[in-house]
Structures are given as structure tokens and as C-alpha cells.
Short mmCIF file of C-alpha atoms and ligand atoms in Angstrom, two decimals:
data_model
loop_
_atom_site.label_atom_id
_atom_site.label_comp_id
_atom_site.label_asym_id
_atom_site.label_seq_id
_atom_site.Cartn_x
_atom_site.Cartn_y
_atom_site.Cartn_z
CA UNK W 80 20.16 -30.38 20.37
CA UNK W 81 17.33 -30.98 18.15
CA UNK W 82 18.29 -31.18 14.32
CA UNK W 83 15.66 -30.56 11.72
CA UNK W 84 14.44 -33.87 10.43
CA UNK W 85 15.71 -35.11 7.20
CA UNK W 86 13.52 -34.75 4.00
CA UNK W 87 13.65 -38.61 3.80
CA UNK W 88 11.98 -38.83 7.32
CA UNK W 89 9.13 -36.19 6.76
CA UNK W 90 8.33 -37.88 3.40
CA UNK W 91 8.29 -41.40 4.74
CA UNK W 92 6.00 -40.15 7.66
CA UNK W 93 3.96 -38.18 5.41
CA UNK W 94 3.43 -41.11 2.83
CA UNK W 95 2.97 -43.48 5.64
CA UNK W 96 -0.10 -41.57 6.98
CA UNK W 97 -1.58 -41.07 3.46
CA UNK W 98 -1.04 -44.75 2.32
CA UNK W 99 -2.37 -46.31 5.47
CA UNK W 100 -5.55 -43.95 5.70
CA UNK W 101 -6.38 -45.32 2.11
CA UNK W 102 -7.33 -48.79 3.88
CA UNK W 103 -10.70 -47.32 5.33
CA UNK W 104 -14.22 -48.28 5.04
CA UNK W 105 -15.91 -46.42 2.35
CA UNK W 106 -19.42 -46.86 3.91
CA UNK W 107 -18.58 -45.35 7.14
CA UNK W 108 -17.75 -41.60 7.79
CA UNK W 109 -14.07 -40.40 8.37
CA UNK W 110 -11.32 -42.82 7.95
CA UNK W 111 -12.84 -45.74 9.70
CA UNK W 112 -10.85 -49.01 10.08
CA UNK W 113 -12.26 -51.00 12.90
CA UNK W 114 -10.72 -54.20 14.36
CA UNK W 115 -11.64 -57.27 12.24
CA UNK W 116 -13.06 -55.23 9.25
CA UNK W 117 -11.76 -55.99 5.78
CA UNK W 118 -10.04 -52.59 5.36
CA UNK W 119 -8.12 -53.38 8.79
CA UNK W 120 -7.09 -56.77 7.61
CA UNK W 121 -5.63 -55.58 4.30
CA UNK W 122 -3.84 -52.58 5.99
CA UNK W 123 -2.21 -54.95 8.27
CA UNK W 124 -0.25 -56.43 5.33
CA UNK W 125 0.78 -52.92 4.33
CA UNK W 126 2.12 -52.25 8.00
CA UNK W 127 4.15 -55.32 8.17
CA UNK W 128 5.67 -54.72 4.87
CA UNK W 129 6.65 -51.24 6.22
CA UNK W 130 8.30 -52.92 8.96
CA UNK W 131 10.15 -55.20 6.80
CA UNK W 132 11.31 -52.51 4.56
CA UNK W 133 12.67 -50.61 7.76
CA UNK W 134 15.03 -53.82 8.44
CA UNK W 135 12.70 -55.34 11.11
CA UNK W 136 12.33 -59.05 11.44
CA UNK W 137 8.53 -59.45 11.33
CA UNK W 138 5.89 -62.05 12.44
CA UNK W 139 2.23 -61.88 13.32
CA UNK W 140 1.77 -63.36 16.73
CA UNK W 141 -0.91 -65.70 18.03
CA UNK W 142 -2.85 -62.70 19.40
CA UNK W 143 -3.13 -60.90 15.98
CA UNK W 144 -0.32 -58.36 16.91
CA UNK W 145 2.38 -57.35 14.18
CA UNK W 146 5.82 -57.69 15.90
CA UNK W 147 9.05 -56.27 14.22
CA UNK W 148 12.53 -57.02 15.93
CA UNK W 149 15.56 -55.06 15.57
CA UNK W 150 18.23 -57.34 17.08
CA UNK W 151 20.52 -55.99 19.66
CA UNK W 152 24.08 -56.80 20.46
CA UNK W 153 23.14 -58.59 23.82
CA UNK W 154 20.52 -61.10 22.91
CA UNK W 155 19.81 -62.18 26.54
CA UNK W 156 19.60 -58.58 27.65
CA UNK W 157 15.77 -57.79 28.53
CA UNK W 158 14.18 -56.01 25.51
CA UNK W 159 13.00 -52.62 24.84
CA UNK W 160 9.14 -52.42 23.25
CA UNK W 161 7.67 -49.57 21.52
CA UNK W 162 4.47 -49.18 19.38
CA UNK W 163 0.90 -48.55 19.45
CA UNK W 164 -2.37 -49.45 17.17
CA UNK W 165 -3.40 -48.84 13.41
CA UNK W 166 -7.29 -49.49 14.05
CA UNK W 167 -9.51 -46.59 14.35
CA UNK W 168 -13.25 -46.10 15.96
CA UNK W 169 -16.00 -45.62 13.62
CA UNK W 170 -15.80 -42.49 11.97
CA UNK W 171 -12.11 -41.83 13.25
CA UNK W 172 -8.98 -40.23 11.89
CA UNK W 173 -5.60 -40.75 10.50
CA UNK W 174 -3.40 -40.30 13.53
CA UNK W 175 -4.61 -41.71 16.58
CA UNK W 176 -2.17 -44.95 17.05
CA UNK W 177 -0.96 -44.45 13.68
CA UNK W 178 1.63 -42.15 14.66
CA UNK W 179 3.02 -44.42 17.38
CA UNK W 180 3.25 -47.18 14.70
CA UNK W 181 4.88 -45.24 11.91
CA UNK W 182 6.88 -43.29 14.40
CA UNK W 183 8.36 -46.58 15.92
CA UNK W 184 9.14 -47.86 12.59
CA UNK W 185 10.76 -44.84 11.64
CA UNK W 186 12.74 -44.61 15.03
CA UNK W 187 14.00 -48.18 14.20
CA UNK W 188 15.10 -47.13 10.85
CA UNK W 189 16.85 -43.87 12.02
CA UNK W 190 18.78 -45.95 14.55
CA UNK W 191 20.16 -48.20 12.07
CA UNK W 192 20.85 -45.40 9.72
CA UNK W 193 22.89 -43.58 12.31
CA UNK W 194 24.90 -46.78 12.71
CA UNK W 195 23.64 -47.33 16.37
CA UNK W 196 23.49 -50.69 17.35
CA UNK W 197 21.42 -50.87 20.84
CA UNK W 198 22.33 -53.69 23.36
CA UNK W 199 18.91 -54.69 23.73
CA UNK W 200 16.58 -55.95 21.08
CA UNK W 201 14.00 -53.45 20.09
CA UNK W 202 10.52 -54.87 19.55
CA UNK W 203 8.03 -52.74 17.52
CA UNK W 204 4.34 -53.69 17.94
CA UNK W 205 1.24 -53.00 16.15
CA UNK W 206 -1.11 -54.04 18.58
CA UNK W 207 -4.33 -55.59 17.49
CA UNK W 208 -7.59 -53.76 17.93
CA UNK W 209 -6.97 -51.01 20.63
CA UNK W 210 -10.01 -48.99 20.25
CA UNK W 211 -13.22 -50.29 22.02
CA UNK W 212 -14.98 -52.24 19.88
CA UNK W 213 -18.50 -53.61 19.39
CA UNK W 214 -17.84 -55.97 22.26
CA UNK W 215 -17.04 -53.16 24.43
CA UNK W 216 -13.40 -54.22 24.93
CA UNK W 217 -10.22 -51.94 24.26
CA UNK W 218 -6.85 -53.00 23.79
CA UNK W 219 -7.29 -56.77 22.57
CA UNK W 220 -3.70 -57.33 21.45
CA UNK W 221 -2.06 -55.80 24.52
CA UNK W 222 -4.38 -57.46 26.90
CA UNK W 223 -3.26 -60.73 25.32
CA UNK W 224 0.47 -59.95 25.52
CA UNK W 225 -0.04 -58.99 29.29
CA UNK W 226 -1.87 -62.37 29.63
CA UNK W 227 -5.21 -60.26 30.64
CA UNK W 228 -7.66 -61.46 28.05
CA UNK W 229 -10.07 -63.83 30.02
CA UNK W 230 -12.47 -66.50 28.53
CA UNK W 231 -15.08 -64.24 30.00
CA UNK W 232 -14.15 -61.53 27.57
CA UNK W 233 -14.10 -63.94 24.79
CA UNK W 234 -17.94 -64.64 25.59
CA UNK W 235 -18.88 -61.02 25.31
CA UNK W 236 -21.60 -60.52 22.61
CA UNK W 237 -21.94 -57.66 20.00
CA UNK W 238 -25.31 -56.17 18.86
CA UNK W 239 -25.81 -59.16 16.65
CA UNK W 240 -25.04 -61.70 19.34
CA UNK W 241 -21.76 -62.85 17.93
CA UNK W 242 -18.98 -63.47 20.55
CA UNK W 243 -15.74 -61.87 20.55
CA UNK W 244 -14.20 -65.53 20.35
CA UNK W 245 -16.16 -66.07 17.13
CA UNK W 246 -14.99 -62.86 15.59
CA UNK W 247 -11.25 -63.81 16.23
CA UNK W 248 -11.83 -67.06 14.80
CA UNK W 249 -13.71 -65.39 11.56
CA UNK W 250 -10.43 -63.23 11.47
CA UNK W 251 -8.43 -66.27 11.43
CA UNK W 252 -6.89 -66.28 14.91
CA UNK W 253 -7.39 -69.30 17.31
CA UNK W 254 -9.21 -68.24 20.39
CA UNK W 255 -7.54 -70.91 22.40
CA UNK W 256 -4.01 -69.61 21.52
CA UNK W 257 -4.58 -65.86 22.05
CA UNK W 258 -2.21 -65.70 25.24
CA UNK W 259 0.74 -67.63 23.26
CA UNK W 260 2.86 -64.39 22.80
CA UNK W 261 6.43 -65.50 23.47
CA UNK W 262 8.01 -62.12 22.80
CA UNK W 263 5.98 -60.60 25.83
CA UNK W 264 6.80 -63.54 28.00
CA UNK W 265 10.47 -62.95 28.03
CA UNK W 266 12.00 -60.31 30.24
CA UNK W 267 11.31 -56.77 29.32
CA UNK W 268 13.18 -53.70 30.09
CA UNK W 269 10.79 -50.98 29.22
CA UNK W 270 7.63 -50.07 27.19
CA UNK W 271 7.55 -46.62 25.48
CA UNK W 272 4.35 -45.51 23.40
CA UNK W 273 4.38 -42.46 20.87
CA UNK W 274 0.98 -41.04 20.73
CA UNK W 275 -1.02 -37.91 19.72
CA UNK W 276 -2.17 -35.99 22.77
CA UNK W 277 -5.96 -36.18 21.62
CA UNK W 278 -6.61 -33.01 23.63
CA UNK W 279 -5.82 -29.39 23.28
CA UNK W 280 -3.24 -28.81 26.11
CA UNK W 281 -0.01 -28.94 24.13
CA UNK W 282 -1.22 -26.94 21.27
CA UNK W 283 -2.74 -24.16 23.54
CA UNK W 284 0.56 -23.96 25.53
CA UNK W 285 2.71 -23.94 22.24
CA UNK W 286 4.57 -27.18 23.45
CA UNK W 287 5.79 -29.65 21.01
CA UNK W 288 6.05 -32.61 23.51
CA UNK W 289 4.44 -33.91 26.64
CA UNK W 290 5.63 -36.74 28.82
CA UNK W 291 2.68 -38.73 30.22
CA UNK W 292 2.28 -39.13 33.99
CA UNK W 293 -0.72 -41.51 34.18
CA UNK W 294 -3.42 -42.87 32.14
CA UNK W 295 -7.20 -42.64 32.87
CA UNK W 296 -9.11 -45.29 34.56
CA UNK W 297 -12.28 -46.22 32.61
CA UNK W 298 -15.47 -47.39 34.35
CA UNK W 299 -18.44 -48.29 31.84
CA UNK W 300 -21.94 -49.33 32.41
CA UNK W 301 -25.05 -50.37 30.76
CA UNK W 302 -28.19 -49.40 32.73
CA UNK W 303 -31.63 -51.18 31.72
CA UNK W 304 -34.59 -49.33 32.66
CA UNK W 305 -37.87 -51.45 32.85
CA UNK W 306 -41.25 -49.55 32.82
CA UNK W 307 -44.57 -50.41 31.26
CA UNK W 308 -45.88 -50.25 27.88
CA UNK W 309 -49.06 -48.10 27.51
CA UNK W 310 -50.94 -46.41 25.13
CA UNK W 311 -49.37 -42.91 24.23
CA UNK W 312 -52.57 -41.21 23.54
CA UNK W 313 -54.80 -42.26 26.44
CA UNK W 314 -52.40 -42.80 29.49
CA UNK W 315 -52.10 -39.50 31.56
CA UNK W 316 -48.79 -38.24 32.10
CA UNK W 317 -49.13 -39.03 35.77
CA UNK W 318 -49.85 -42.74 35.15
CA UNK W 319 -47.06 -43.51 33.09
CA UNK W 320 -43.99 -45.66 33.81
CA UNK W 321 -41.89 -44.29 31.08
CA UNK W 322 -38.48 -46.20 30.67
CA UNK W 323 -37.24 -43.41 28.34
CA UNK W 324 -37.69 -40.64 30.61
CA UNK W 325 -35.74 -42.56 33.33
CA UNK W 326 -32.86 -43.07 30.88
CA UNK W 327 -33.20 -39.30 29.89
CA UNK W 328 -32.94 -38.51 33.77
CA UNK W 329 -30.05 -40.81 33.93
CA UNK W 330 -28.04 -39.10 30.79
CA UNK W 331 -28.25 -35.81 32.70
CA UNK W 332 -27.25 -37.62 36.17
CA UNK W 333 -23.97 -38.77 34.11
CA UNK W 334 -23.34 -35.30 32.60
CA UNK W 335 -23.56 -33.51 36.02
CA UNK W 336 -21.27 -35.92 37.82
CA UNK W 337 -18.86 -35.29 34.75
CA UNK W 338 -19.49 -31.69 35.18
CA UNK W 339 -18.72 -31.60 39.03
CA UNK W 340 -15.42 -33.78 38.35
CA UNK W 341 -11.95 -32.77 39.53
CA UNK W 342 -9.56 -31.97 36.75
CA UNK W 343 -9.48 -34.77 34.10
CA UNK W 344 -12.61 -36.53 35.24
CA UNK W 345 -15.23 -36.95 32.59
CA UNK W 346 -18.52 -38.82 32.15
CA UNK W 347 -20.32 -39.54 28.84
CA UNK W 348 -23.50 -41.50 27.73
CA UNK W 349 -22.85 -42.76 24.12
CA UNK W 350 -25.83 -44.83 23.31
CA UNK W 351 -29.52 -45.06 24.30
CA UNK W 352 -31.75 -47.86 22.79
CA UNK W 353 -35.56 -48.38 23.18
CA UNK W 354 -37.03 -51.69 22.52
CA UNK W 355 -40.30 -49.88 21.43
CA UNK W 356 -40.67 -49.44 17.72
CA UNK W 357 -44.02 -47.85 17.67
CA UNK W 358 -44.20 -44.10 17.93
CA UNK W 359 -47.71 -44.37 19.93
CA UNK W 360 -46.47 -46.55 22.73
CA UNK W 361 -44.89 -45.32 26.02
CA UNK W 362 -41.28 -46.99 26.16
CA UNK W 363 -40.95 -49.97 28.49
CA UNK W 364 -37.51 -51.07 27.77
CA UNK W 365 -34.68 -48.88 27.28
CA UNK W 366 -30.89 -49.43 27.48
CA UNK W 367 -28.23 -46.69 28.00
CA UNK W 368 -24.56 -47.01 27.62
CA UNK W 369 -22.22 -44.70 29.49
CA UNK W 370 -18.60 -44.37 30.78
CA UNK W 371 -16.85 -42.28 33.48
CA UNK W 372 -13.19 -41.39 33.47
CA UNK W 373 -10.48 -39.98 35.37
CA UNK W 374 -6.74 -40.41 36.64
CA UNK W 375 -8.05 -40.03 40.15
CA UNK W 376 -8.97 -43.47 41.39
CA UNK W 377 -10.84 -42.26 44.71
CA UNK W 378 -13.16 -39.89 42.42
CA UNK W 379 -13.84 -42.83 39.86
CA UNK W 380 -14.98 -45.34 42.50
CA UNK W 381 -17.00 -42.69 44.31
CA UNK W 382 -18.79 -41.53 41.20
CA UNK W 383 -19.61 -45.29 40.48
CA UNK W 384 -21.51 -45.52 43.90
CA UNK W 385 -23.20 -42.12 43.44
CA UNK W 386 -24.49 -42.61 39.93
CA UNK W 387 -25.84 -46.06 40.82
CA UNK W 388 -27.90 -44.61 43.62
CA UNK W 389 -28.85 -41.29 41.87
CA UNK W 390 -30.07 -43.03 38.66
CA UNK W 391 -32.16 -45.67 40.52
CA UNK W 392 -33.66 -42.98 42.92
CA UNK W 393 -34.81 -40.91 39.87
CA UNK W 394 -36.21 -44.06 38.11
CA UNK W 395 -37.96 -45.28 41.20
CA UNK W 396 -39.86 -42.04 41.48
CA UNK W 397 -41.01 -42.56 37.73
CA UNK W 398 -41.91 -46.17 38.54
CA UNK W 399 -39.24 -47.64 36.68
CA UNK W 400 -37.05 -50.50 37.58
CA UNK W 401 -33.30 -50.32 36.69
CA UNK W 402 -30.46 -52.69 36.61
CA UNK W 403 -26.85 -52.10 36.06
CA UNK W 404 -23.95 -53.85 34.56
CA UNK W 405 -20.87 -52.15 35.46
CA UNK W 406 -17.51 -52.85 34.02
CA UNK W 407 -13.91 -51.93 34.22
CA UNK W 408 -12.17 -51.33 30.91
CA UNK W 409 -9.04 -50.34 32.69
CA UNK W 410 -8.02 -49.06 36.20
CA UNK W 411 -5.79 -45.89 36.66
CA UNK W 412 -2.19 -46.63 35.72
CA UNK W 413 0.67 -44.32 36.65
CA UNK W 414 3.64 -44.13 34.01
CA UNK W 415 7.02 -45.56 35.65
CA UNK W 416 8.75 -42.33 37.18
CA UNK W 417 12.17 -43.90 35.82
CA UNK W 418 10.79 -43.97 32.19
CA UNK W 419 9.26 -40.34 32.63
CA UNK W 420 12.59 -39.19 33.87
CA UNK W 421 14.41 -40.67 30.70
CA UNK W 422 11.85 -39.24 28.47
CA UNK W 423 11.95 -35.75 29.87
CA UNK W 424 15.93 -35.97 29.68
CA UNK W 425 15.81 -37.03 26.26
CA UNK W 426 13.52 -34.03 25.21
CA UNK W 427 15.75 -31.82 27.28
CA UNK W 428 18.80 -32.98 25.29
CA UNK W 429 16.91 -31.91 22.18
CA UNK W 430 16.55 -28.57 23.64
CA UNK W 431 12.91 -28.58 23.25
CA UNK W 432 10.37 -27.59 26.15
CA UNK W 433 7.63 -30.31 27.27
CA UNK W 434 5.30 -30.86 30.10
CA UNK W 435 4.17 -33.42 32.23
CA UNK W 436 0.73 -34.30 31.15
CA UNK W 437 -2.01 -37.06 32.14
CA UNK W 438 -3.72 -39.06 29.40
CA UNK W 439 -7.61 -39.00 29.42
CA UNK W 440 -7.54 -41.49 26.56
CA UNK W 441 -6.69 -45.13 27.18
CA UNK W 442 -3.84 -46.83 25.44
CA UNK W 443 -2.05 -50.11 24.88
CA UNK W 444 0.46 -48.70 27.46
CA UNK W 445 -1.86 -49.68 30.11
CA UNK W 446 -1.58 -53.51 29.72
CA UNK W 447 2.16 -53.12 28.86
CA UNK W 448 2.82 -51.64 32.04
CA UNK W 449 1.96 -54.91 33.55
CA UNK W 450 4.84 -56.39 31.73
CA UNK W 451 7.43 -53.49 32.00
CA UNK W 452 8.10 -49.98 33.33
CA UNK W 453 6.02 -47.76 31.10
CA UNK W 454 5.97 -44.38 29.65
CA UNK W 455 4.42 -42.34 26.89
CA UNK W 456 5.52 -39.37 24.73
CA UNK W 457 2.68 -37.03 23.38
CA UNK W 458 2.57 -34.73 20.50
CA UNK W 459 0.13 -31.84 19.80
CA UNK W 460 -3.20 -32.55 18.40
CA UNK W 461 -4.72 -29.65 16.24
CA UNK W 462 -7.50 -28.11 17.88
CA UNK W 463 -7.22 -31.04 20.37
CA UNK W 464 -9.59 -32.79 18.04
CA UNK W 465 -9.51 -36.74 18.05
CA UNK W 466 -11.69 -39.66 17.40
CA UNK W 467 -13.13 -37.75 14.58
CA UNK W 468 -12.32 -37.04 10.87
CA UNK W 469 -10.70 -33.80 11.64
CA UNK W 470 -7.96 -35.30 13.95
CA UNK W 471 -4.83 -33.75 12.51
CA UNK W 472 -0.96 -33.62 13.76
CA UNK W 473 1.55 -32.09 11.57
CA UNK W 474 4.25 -34.07 9.89
CA UNK W 475 6.93 -31.90 11.63
CA UNK W 476 5.34 -32.70 15.02
CA UNK W 477 5.48 -36.27 14.27
CA UNK W 478 9.02 -36.15 13.28
CA UNK W 479 9.68 -34.37 16.48
CA UNK W 480 8.07 -37.18 18.55
CA UNK W 481 10.12 -39.61 16.64
CA UNK W 482 13.07 -37.67 17.65
CA UNK W 483 12.09 -37.90 21.45
CA UNK W 484 11.36 -41.46 21.01
CA UNK W 485 14.93 -42.50 19.50
CA UNK W 486 16.39 -40.29 22.39
CA UNK W 487 14.31 -41.94 25.06
CA UNK W 488 15.08 -45.63 23.68
CA UNK W 489 18.78 -44.83 23.47
CA UNK W 490 18.86 -43.74 27.29
CA UNK W 491 16.63 -46.72 28.28
CA UNK W 492 19.05 -48.91 26.28
CA UNK W 493 21.93 -47.74 28.26
CA UNK W 494 20.44 -48.46 31.82
CA UNK W 495 21.94 -51.46 33.23
CA UNK W 496 18.84 -52.11 35.26
CA UNK W 497 15.01 -51.59 34.48
CA UNK W 498 14.00 -47.87 35.18
CA UNK W 499 11.98 -47.83 38.41
C1 GLV M 591 -9.18 -44.92 23.19
O1 GLV M 591 -8.77 -44.10 22.31
C2 GLV M 591 -10.01 -44.50 24.32
O2 GLV M 591 -9.60 -43.72 24.96
O3 GLV M 591 -11.03 -45.06 24.45
MN1 MN M 592 -4.78 -44.58 20.46
MN1 MN M 593 -8.44 -43.78 19.97
#
């Protein structure tokens, strides 16, 4: 049965959130700590020190992940891995990812304090740069661990023209060594990530915990609309080839696909940029950035084809050409049924109610699923809010998540073979 968390656990989680959130970019809204930024760099020494203080052997791997190891009794047994991320989106909050890193460190501490020695090494990871960044790529550290970061990825450019490879080098990481991650190359038994839900379901249902069933797939595109520059005062409405209007039609098309989606399908346009600076010129070149997400792969691939055709037809009717660059951030990933079962049993053993729940956000777990059976545990998010400064989960809820994580790790450790 669940026992009330100790005062020490609550204090450590609480001060952890407060101290980590002090590392943020004061020039940006919220608790911004973007990958490769100075606040991020500074925060990582704090995180490494926190891991050491919890009794972990710590190193930073060649991909920039902070890795803490709690040795098990059977050195040759496949390891258990847990962790999350400590970077935020621009204008983000204090809990997304952070709960999973602080929670894993606390879990490692509680295992030691209870005198439990796992058979398997427990590897706690703060993955480098999980949030989608100015290069349009998420999960940098877990992609490297899973050998999925490509040289084409390193050639991606941000809005200033800087490549991702250069950003790594400027941060002090050698781009040619990013896949040199020995801890991830050894056999792994399972990966479990504790995370905030980032949606309203658990809070609405009054449930303290969710066990993730699947993680959303994400398709992104940049559409470039090419019309014709003309005098905004003298060109009649019928004679225009207005790239901005074509982009506006496209924004609405994206929205209506999202509105027609089955449960857990969403579509968002995040940015529209015009090359025209003058207020009196019909816009001739406009770029629009959008993404579509779902845990249903069939809908996701269908919407890609439909949107391309619909946006192109609407643009053609306006005399505007359009080109698309589609990229898959990640495909839909199912959580391993065996890990879901173990996590559910661990929560049952605490005497707590829970529900199976899909994740509309992406996670490092997507890439870790290529290395080991993967599972995730969610705790409630106040008002379902996330990726904004108001993001909040109570310390008591985080402590409950840590309890569930500890129970899940113990049970996974006891399995002789990998969960299915
Ligand atoms: C990460 O939080 C994402 O879902 O974009
Ligand atoms: Mn996250
Ligand atoms: Mn996030």
C-alpha cells in the first residue's frame, strides 16, 4: 500500500524544482532553458551534482547526456534505464521533463535508503535537448543513444543559418562522436520514464497516475508559397497572386484537419513568415510551419496526403505556387505491453487508481523504445497546462509518481527476461 512520502522526499523534490528553475533565461518569458543556451549549460552542473549527492556514479557521455549509475549486484545483467530531460521550450514551465529527472534521482536515493540493492545496474539519464529546437529536431540525446541522429540532422540550419553540428561544437561536443554512447550499447532490460501528463485527463478524472499506452507520431511541414509582388494600392483584388492569403487558407486547412481528427489527433500551425517588409507591397513569398500529431498511424499518413493536395489546390486558385518540405519528427510508438503491465501492477500494489493513457506529447522514450522495452508513468498536470509558465504539478503528486516509479523498477528488476 502507498505510504505517505517522507518529509525529506517532499523537501528534496520541492527544492529541486525551485533550484533548477533558477537556471532560466531572464530575457525570455516563463522558465526558458533551451538546449545549448547558457542557463542550460549552467543547470547541468547542478543536475550532475544532484545525481552525485544521491549516490550515483556520474559522467557526461559524448552525446551530452548526464548519466548516473547505481551499480547492481549482477554487473553482467542487462541494465534498467530511467530518466527524462531538463531543457524547456521557449516560455516553458518548471515540470515538463524535470519531474522525470528529479523523480529518477529521488527513486535511486529511496532504493538505497531502503537497503534495496537491485540485481541490475540502474542508469538514470538527463537526456540532452528533448524539446524541438530551432533546428526543428527533438530528443537530441536519446536519438544519439539510439544511434538515430544522422549527418543530415547535423546539417539542419536554424533561422540564422547555423547548422546543428556547429551548435553542438559551440557547446563543446564533438559532432563526429555523438553516437559514441557505451551505456546505451550494452544490453538494456527496460526503459521507464516518469513525466507530467501535459493534458487534463488525469486531473479531470481525479486519478493520481496514468500508464502510457502509446506515444503520438509527429509529422511536420514547411510550406513555401510563391506569388507575385505588386503595388498594394493599385493592384485590383482579382489580379493579385497574394502568398499571404494562400498561407492563411492553409492555416485554416490545417486547423480543420485537426478538428476532424479521431481522438488524439491534432494539427497546429506555429509560424508564418513573410519576406515582404513593406506595408504597401502584396506579399510574394511566405513560409508557414505546421505539425500534425496522432497515435493513429493510418490517420496521420492520410492527413499528410490530404493536406498537401488541399493546400496546393487552394493556392493554385489564388495563382500561388506552393512547395512542401515534410519531415517526420517521430513515428507512433507503442509502449511495451509487458512494461505497461508491470507499471500497472506496481500502482495497484500501492492501492492507487490509474488509467491507461496515450501521450499527445513526444518524449525521449520514443527513441529509447528502439533499445529496450519502454514504458511511461504520468502524473496529473494542473488544468492540463504545459509548455507555458503556468505548468504545475503538486509535490505530493510528484512524490506519488516517484513511488510508482520505484515499484515499477523493483518489479522490472525481478524479471529474469526482458518484459515483452
Ligand atoms: C515535446 O514536449 C513535444 O511533444 O513537442
Ligand atoms: Mn517532456
Ligand atoms: Mn515538452
